[in-house]
Coordinates of C-alpha atoms in Angstrom, one line a residue:
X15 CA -61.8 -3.8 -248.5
X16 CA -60.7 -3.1 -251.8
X17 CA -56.9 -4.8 -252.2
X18 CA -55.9 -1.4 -254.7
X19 CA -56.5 1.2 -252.1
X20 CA -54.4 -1.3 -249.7
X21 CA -51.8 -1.2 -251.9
X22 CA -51.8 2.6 -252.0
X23 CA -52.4 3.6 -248.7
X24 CA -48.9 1.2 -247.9
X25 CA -47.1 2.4 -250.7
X26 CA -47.5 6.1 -248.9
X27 CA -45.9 4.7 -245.9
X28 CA -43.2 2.9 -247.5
X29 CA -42.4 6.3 -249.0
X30 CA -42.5 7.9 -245.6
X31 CA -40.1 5.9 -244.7
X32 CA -37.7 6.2 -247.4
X33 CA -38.0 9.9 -246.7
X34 CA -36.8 9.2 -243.6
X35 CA -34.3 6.8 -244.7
X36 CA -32.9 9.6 -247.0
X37 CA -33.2 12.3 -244.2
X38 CA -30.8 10.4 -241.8
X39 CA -28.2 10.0 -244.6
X40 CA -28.1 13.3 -245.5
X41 CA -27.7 14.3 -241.8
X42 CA -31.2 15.7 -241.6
X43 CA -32.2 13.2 -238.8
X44 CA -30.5 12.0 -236.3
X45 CA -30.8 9.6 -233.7
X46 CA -31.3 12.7 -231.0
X47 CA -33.8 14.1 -233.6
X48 CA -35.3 10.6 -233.9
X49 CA -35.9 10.0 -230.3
X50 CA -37.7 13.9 -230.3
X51 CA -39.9 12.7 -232.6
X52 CA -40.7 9.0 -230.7
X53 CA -41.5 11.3 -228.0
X54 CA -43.9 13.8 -229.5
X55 CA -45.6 10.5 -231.2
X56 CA -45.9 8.4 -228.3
X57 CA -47.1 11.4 -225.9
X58 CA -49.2 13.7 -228.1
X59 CA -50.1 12.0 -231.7
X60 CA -51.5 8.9 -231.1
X61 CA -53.3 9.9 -227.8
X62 CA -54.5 12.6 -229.8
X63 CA -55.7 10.5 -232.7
X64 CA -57.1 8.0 -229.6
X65 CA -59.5 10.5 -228.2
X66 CA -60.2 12.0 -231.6
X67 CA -61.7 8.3 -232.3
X68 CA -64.1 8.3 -229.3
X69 CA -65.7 11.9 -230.4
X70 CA -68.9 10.0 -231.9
X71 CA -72.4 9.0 -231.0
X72 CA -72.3 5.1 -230.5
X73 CA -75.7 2.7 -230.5
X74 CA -76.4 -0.8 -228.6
X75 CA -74.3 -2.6 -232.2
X76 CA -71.1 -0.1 -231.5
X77 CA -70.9 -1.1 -227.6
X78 CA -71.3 -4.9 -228.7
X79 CA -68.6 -4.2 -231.0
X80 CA -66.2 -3.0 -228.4
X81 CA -66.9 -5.8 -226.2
X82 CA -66.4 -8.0 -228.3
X83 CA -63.1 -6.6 -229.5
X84 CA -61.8 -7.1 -226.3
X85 CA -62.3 -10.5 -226.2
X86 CA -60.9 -11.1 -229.4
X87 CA -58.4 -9.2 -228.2
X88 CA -57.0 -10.8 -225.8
X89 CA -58.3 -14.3 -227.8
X90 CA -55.9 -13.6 -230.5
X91 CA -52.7 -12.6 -228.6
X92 CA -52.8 -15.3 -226.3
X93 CA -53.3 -17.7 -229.0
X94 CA -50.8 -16.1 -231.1
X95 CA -47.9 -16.5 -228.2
X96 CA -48.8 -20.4 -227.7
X97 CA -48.4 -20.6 -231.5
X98 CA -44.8 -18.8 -231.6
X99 CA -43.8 -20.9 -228.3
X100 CA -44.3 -24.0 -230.1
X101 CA -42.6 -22.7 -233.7
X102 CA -39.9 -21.2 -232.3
X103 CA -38.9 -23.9 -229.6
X104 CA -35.7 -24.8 -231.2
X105 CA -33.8 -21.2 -231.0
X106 CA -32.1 -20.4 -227.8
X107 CA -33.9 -18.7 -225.3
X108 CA -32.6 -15.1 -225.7
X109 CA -33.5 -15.2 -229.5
X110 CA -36.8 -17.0 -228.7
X111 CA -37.7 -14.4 -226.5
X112 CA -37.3 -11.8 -229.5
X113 CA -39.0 -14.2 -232.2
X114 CA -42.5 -14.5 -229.5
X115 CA -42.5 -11.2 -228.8
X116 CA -41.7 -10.0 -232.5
X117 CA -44.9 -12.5 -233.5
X118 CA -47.1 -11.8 -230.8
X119 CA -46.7 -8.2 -230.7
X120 CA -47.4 -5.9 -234.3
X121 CA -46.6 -1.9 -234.8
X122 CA -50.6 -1.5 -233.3
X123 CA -49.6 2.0 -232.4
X124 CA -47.6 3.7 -234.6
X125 CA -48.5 1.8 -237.8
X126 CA -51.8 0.2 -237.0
X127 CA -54.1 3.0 -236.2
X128 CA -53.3 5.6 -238.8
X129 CA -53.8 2.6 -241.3
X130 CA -57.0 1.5 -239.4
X131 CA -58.3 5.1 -239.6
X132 CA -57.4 4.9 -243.8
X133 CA -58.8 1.9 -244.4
X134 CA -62.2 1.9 -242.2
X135 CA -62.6 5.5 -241.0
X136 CA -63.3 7.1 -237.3
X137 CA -65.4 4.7 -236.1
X138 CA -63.0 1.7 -236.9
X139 CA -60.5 3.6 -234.7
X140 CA -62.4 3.5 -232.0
X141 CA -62.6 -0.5 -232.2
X142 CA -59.1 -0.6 -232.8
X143 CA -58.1 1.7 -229.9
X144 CA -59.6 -1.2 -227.7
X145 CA -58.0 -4.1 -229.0
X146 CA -54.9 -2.1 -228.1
X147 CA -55.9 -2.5 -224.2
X148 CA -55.7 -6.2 -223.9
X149 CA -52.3 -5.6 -226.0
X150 CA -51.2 -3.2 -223.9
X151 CA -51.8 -5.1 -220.9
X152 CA -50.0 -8.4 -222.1
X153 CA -46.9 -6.5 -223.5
X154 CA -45.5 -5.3 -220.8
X155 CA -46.8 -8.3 -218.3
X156 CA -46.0 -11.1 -220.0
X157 CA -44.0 -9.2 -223.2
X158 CA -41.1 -7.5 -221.1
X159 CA -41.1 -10.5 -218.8
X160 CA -39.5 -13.0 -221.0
X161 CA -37.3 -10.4 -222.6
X162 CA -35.8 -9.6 -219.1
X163 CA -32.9 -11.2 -217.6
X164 CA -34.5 -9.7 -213.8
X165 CA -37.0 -8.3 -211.8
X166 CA -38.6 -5.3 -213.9
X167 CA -40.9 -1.9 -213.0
X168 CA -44.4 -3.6 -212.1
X169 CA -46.3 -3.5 -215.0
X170 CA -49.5 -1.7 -213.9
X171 CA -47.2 1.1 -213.1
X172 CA -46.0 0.9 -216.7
X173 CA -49.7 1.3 -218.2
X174 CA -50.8 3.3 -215.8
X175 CA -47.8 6.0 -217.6
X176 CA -48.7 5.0 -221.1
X177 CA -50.3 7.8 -223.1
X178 CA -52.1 5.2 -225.0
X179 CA -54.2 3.9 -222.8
X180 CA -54.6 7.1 -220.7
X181 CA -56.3 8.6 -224.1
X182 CA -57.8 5.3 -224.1
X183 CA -59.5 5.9 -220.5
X184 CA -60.2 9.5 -221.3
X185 CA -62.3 8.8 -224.4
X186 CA -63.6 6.3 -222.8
X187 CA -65.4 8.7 -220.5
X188 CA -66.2 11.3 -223.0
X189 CA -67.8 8.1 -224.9
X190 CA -69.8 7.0 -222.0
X191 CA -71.1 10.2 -221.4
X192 CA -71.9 11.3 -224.5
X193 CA -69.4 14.5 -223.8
X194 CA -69.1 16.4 -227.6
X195 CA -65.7 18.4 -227.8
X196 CA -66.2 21.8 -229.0
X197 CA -64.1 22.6 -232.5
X198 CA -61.7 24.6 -231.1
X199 CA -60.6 21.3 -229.3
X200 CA -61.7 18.5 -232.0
X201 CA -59.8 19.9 -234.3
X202 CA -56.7 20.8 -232.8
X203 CA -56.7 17.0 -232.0
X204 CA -57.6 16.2 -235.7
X205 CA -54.6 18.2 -236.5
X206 CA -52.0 16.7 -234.4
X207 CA -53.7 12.9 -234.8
X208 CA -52.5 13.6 -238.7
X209 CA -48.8 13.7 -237.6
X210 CA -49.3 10.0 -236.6
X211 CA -48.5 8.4 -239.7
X212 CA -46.0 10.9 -241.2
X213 CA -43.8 11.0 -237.9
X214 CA -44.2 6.8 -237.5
X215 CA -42.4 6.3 -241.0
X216 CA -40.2 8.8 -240.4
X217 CA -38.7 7.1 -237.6
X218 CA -38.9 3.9 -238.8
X219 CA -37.1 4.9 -242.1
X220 CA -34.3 6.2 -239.6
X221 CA -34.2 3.1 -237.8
X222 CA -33.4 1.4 -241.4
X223 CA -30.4 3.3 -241.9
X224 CA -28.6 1.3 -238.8
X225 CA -28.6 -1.9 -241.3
X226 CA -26.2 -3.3 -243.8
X227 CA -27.7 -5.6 -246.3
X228 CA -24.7 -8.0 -245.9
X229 CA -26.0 -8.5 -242.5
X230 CA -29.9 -9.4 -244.0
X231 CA -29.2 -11.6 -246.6
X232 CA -28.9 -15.6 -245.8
X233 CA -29.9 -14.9 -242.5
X234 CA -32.5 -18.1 -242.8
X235 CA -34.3 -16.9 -239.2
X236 CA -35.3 -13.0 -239.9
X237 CA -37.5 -14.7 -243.1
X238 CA -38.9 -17.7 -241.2
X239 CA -40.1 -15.2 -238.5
X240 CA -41.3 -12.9 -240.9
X241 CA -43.6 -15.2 -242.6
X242 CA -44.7 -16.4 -239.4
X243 CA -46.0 -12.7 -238.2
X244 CA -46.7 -11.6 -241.6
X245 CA -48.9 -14.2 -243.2
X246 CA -49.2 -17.4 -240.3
X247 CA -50.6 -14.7 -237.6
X248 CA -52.8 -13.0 -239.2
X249 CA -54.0 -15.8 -241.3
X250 CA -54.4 -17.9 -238.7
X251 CA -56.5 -14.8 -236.6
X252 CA -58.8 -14.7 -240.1
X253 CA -59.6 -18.5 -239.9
X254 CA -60.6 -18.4 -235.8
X255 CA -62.3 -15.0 -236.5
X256 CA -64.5 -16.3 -239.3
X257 CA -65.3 -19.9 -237.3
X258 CA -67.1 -18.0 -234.9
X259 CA -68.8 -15.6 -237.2
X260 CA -67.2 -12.6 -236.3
X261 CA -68.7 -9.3 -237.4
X262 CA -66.9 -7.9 -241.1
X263 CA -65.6 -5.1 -239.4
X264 CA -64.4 -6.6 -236.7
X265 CA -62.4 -9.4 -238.5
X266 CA -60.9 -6.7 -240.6
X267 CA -59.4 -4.9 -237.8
X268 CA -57.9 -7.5 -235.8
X269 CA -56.7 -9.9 -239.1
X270 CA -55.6 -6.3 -240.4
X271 CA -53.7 -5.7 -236.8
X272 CA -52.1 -8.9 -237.1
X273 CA -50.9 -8.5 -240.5
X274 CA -48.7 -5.9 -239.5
X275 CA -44.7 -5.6 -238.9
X276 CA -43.4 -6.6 -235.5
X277 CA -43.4 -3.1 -233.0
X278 CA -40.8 -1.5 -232.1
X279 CA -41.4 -1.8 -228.5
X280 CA -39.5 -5.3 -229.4
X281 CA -36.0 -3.0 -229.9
X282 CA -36.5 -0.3 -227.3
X283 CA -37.0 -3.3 -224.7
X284 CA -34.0 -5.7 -226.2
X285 CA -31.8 -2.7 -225.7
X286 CA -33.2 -2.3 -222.4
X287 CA -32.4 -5.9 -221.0
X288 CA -29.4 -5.9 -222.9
X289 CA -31.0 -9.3 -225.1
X290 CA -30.0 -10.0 -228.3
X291 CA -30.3 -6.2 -229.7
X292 CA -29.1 -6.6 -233.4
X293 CA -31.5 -9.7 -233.8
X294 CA -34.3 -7.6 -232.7
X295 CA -33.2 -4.6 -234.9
X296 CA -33.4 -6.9 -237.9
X297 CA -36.3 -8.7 -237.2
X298 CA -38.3 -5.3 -236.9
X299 CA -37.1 -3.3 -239.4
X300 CA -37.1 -6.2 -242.2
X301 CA -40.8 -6.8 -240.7
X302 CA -41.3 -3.1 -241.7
X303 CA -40.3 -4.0 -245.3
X304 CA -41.6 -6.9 -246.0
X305 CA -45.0 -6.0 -245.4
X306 CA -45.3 -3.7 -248.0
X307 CA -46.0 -7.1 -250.3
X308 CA -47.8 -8.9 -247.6
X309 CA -50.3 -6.3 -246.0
X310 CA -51.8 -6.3 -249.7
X311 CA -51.7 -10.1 -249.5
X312 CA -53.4 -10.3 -246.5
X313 CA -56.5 -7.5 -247.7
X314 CA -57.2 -9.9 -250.2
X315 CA -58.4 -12.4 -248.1
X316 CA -60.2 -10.6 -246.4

């Protein structure tokens, strides 16, 4: 992966977001428009850039790669909780709660696949749509758990309603059985899977406006947590990765996962369970910034 096209392909983003940051202060966005566009991200975007992904012909080395995916998958996260348990023992358990999910948990949807599909093309996608199932399924089992203060919605209900992993399961199918969308529907979905990126930023930029640098600067625990999810996780994914002799690809997609900002799950579900909200806020959307120096970092050792 060549570290200048890393460089630019963030650099776009960041200015996504600034155009978003600049659209909310002049009234242009607003939270209500914000939340619209959360909506048509979550429920037609990325499921449409999901399915776009499994539109290919696969051989016996592409269903070994998304096998093993999913065990790295779920490799990786658990090992990346027990990690952030241990490093963030100290902090009460409200703001530990925020820290191991912010760690264990990156911007996979939003953020990760459109840079996935930049960096390594359709077929990386695809891989990367899977490692998102084992996420998925840990998020909001274990993820919302220690977030929440009581009993919450049983999680299979929960990804049994996300679009992600519906689009997941229907190209999945089409995969399987070699089904070949016509154009009229491939590209239609090609079309609305480029909105992904654009709309991610935009609402991420918006987010940015609900912080005041006053409240940023000194606070010693956003930058400690930072560094631990920007350059400990994925860093620490590379070195278990390439001490099994994982396949380039692979490695690139998973270390490249893990490189990235906290999600922003982390906020929606503080604000749900009423848990240390601001912190969260912070933690994501200095994440966000952040890794505009460190993604690059990361590419280059890989």
């Amino acid at each position: 992966m060549q570290t200048s096209f890393v460089i630019q392909q963030v650099t776009v983003l960041a200015i996504l977001m600034a155009v978003g940051y600049i659209a909310t202060k002049k009234n242009i966005i607003n939270e209500d428009i914000s939340k619209g566009m959360t909506q048509v991200l979550t429920a037609i975007a990325l499921p449409a850039l999901i399915i776009s992904s499994f539109n290919m012909s696969y051989s016996k080395d592409t269903l070994r790669g998304v096998l093993l995916i999913v065990v790295y998958s779920v490799g990786i996260h658990v090992i990346t909780v027990l990690i952030s348990k241990i490093l963030f023992i100290k902090y009460p358990r409200e703001k530990k709660a925020v820290l191991i999910f912010g760690t264990s948990f990156p911007n996979s949807g939003f953020m990760g696949l459109p840079l996935i599909f930049e960096l390594f093309g359709q077929e990386a996608v695809l891989y990367a749509s899977v490692f998102m199932i084992p996420y998925h399924t840990i998020l909001w089992t274990y993820g919302e758990r220690i977030l929440s203060k009581e009993k919450t919605q049983s999680p299979f209900k929960i990804l049994a309603k996300t679009p992600a992993l519906i689009a997941v399961f229907l190209g999945t199918i089409m995969f399987i059985l070699k089904i070949e969308m016509p154009y009229v529907v491939s590209k239609p979905l090609s079309m609305l899977s480029a909105l992904t990126s654009p709309l991610s930023m935009l609402i991420l930029g918006e987010k940015m406006t609900k912080l005041k640098l006053k409240e940023i600067i000194g606070d010693k625990d956003i930058y400690y947590a930072c560094f631990i999810k920007l350059i400990v996780a994925p860093i620490v994914a590379l070195l278990l990765l390439k001490a099994i002799n994982a396949p380039q690809l692979l490695t690139s997609i998973v270390v490249t996962m893990q490189s990235l900002p906290t999600a922003i799950l982390l906020v929606v579900l503080t604000q749900k369970h009423d848990c240390e909200i601001e912190f969260a806020l912070k933690f994501n959307i200095i994440s966000h910034i952040l890794s505009i120096l460190t993604i690059p970092i990361i590419s280059v050792l890989l």
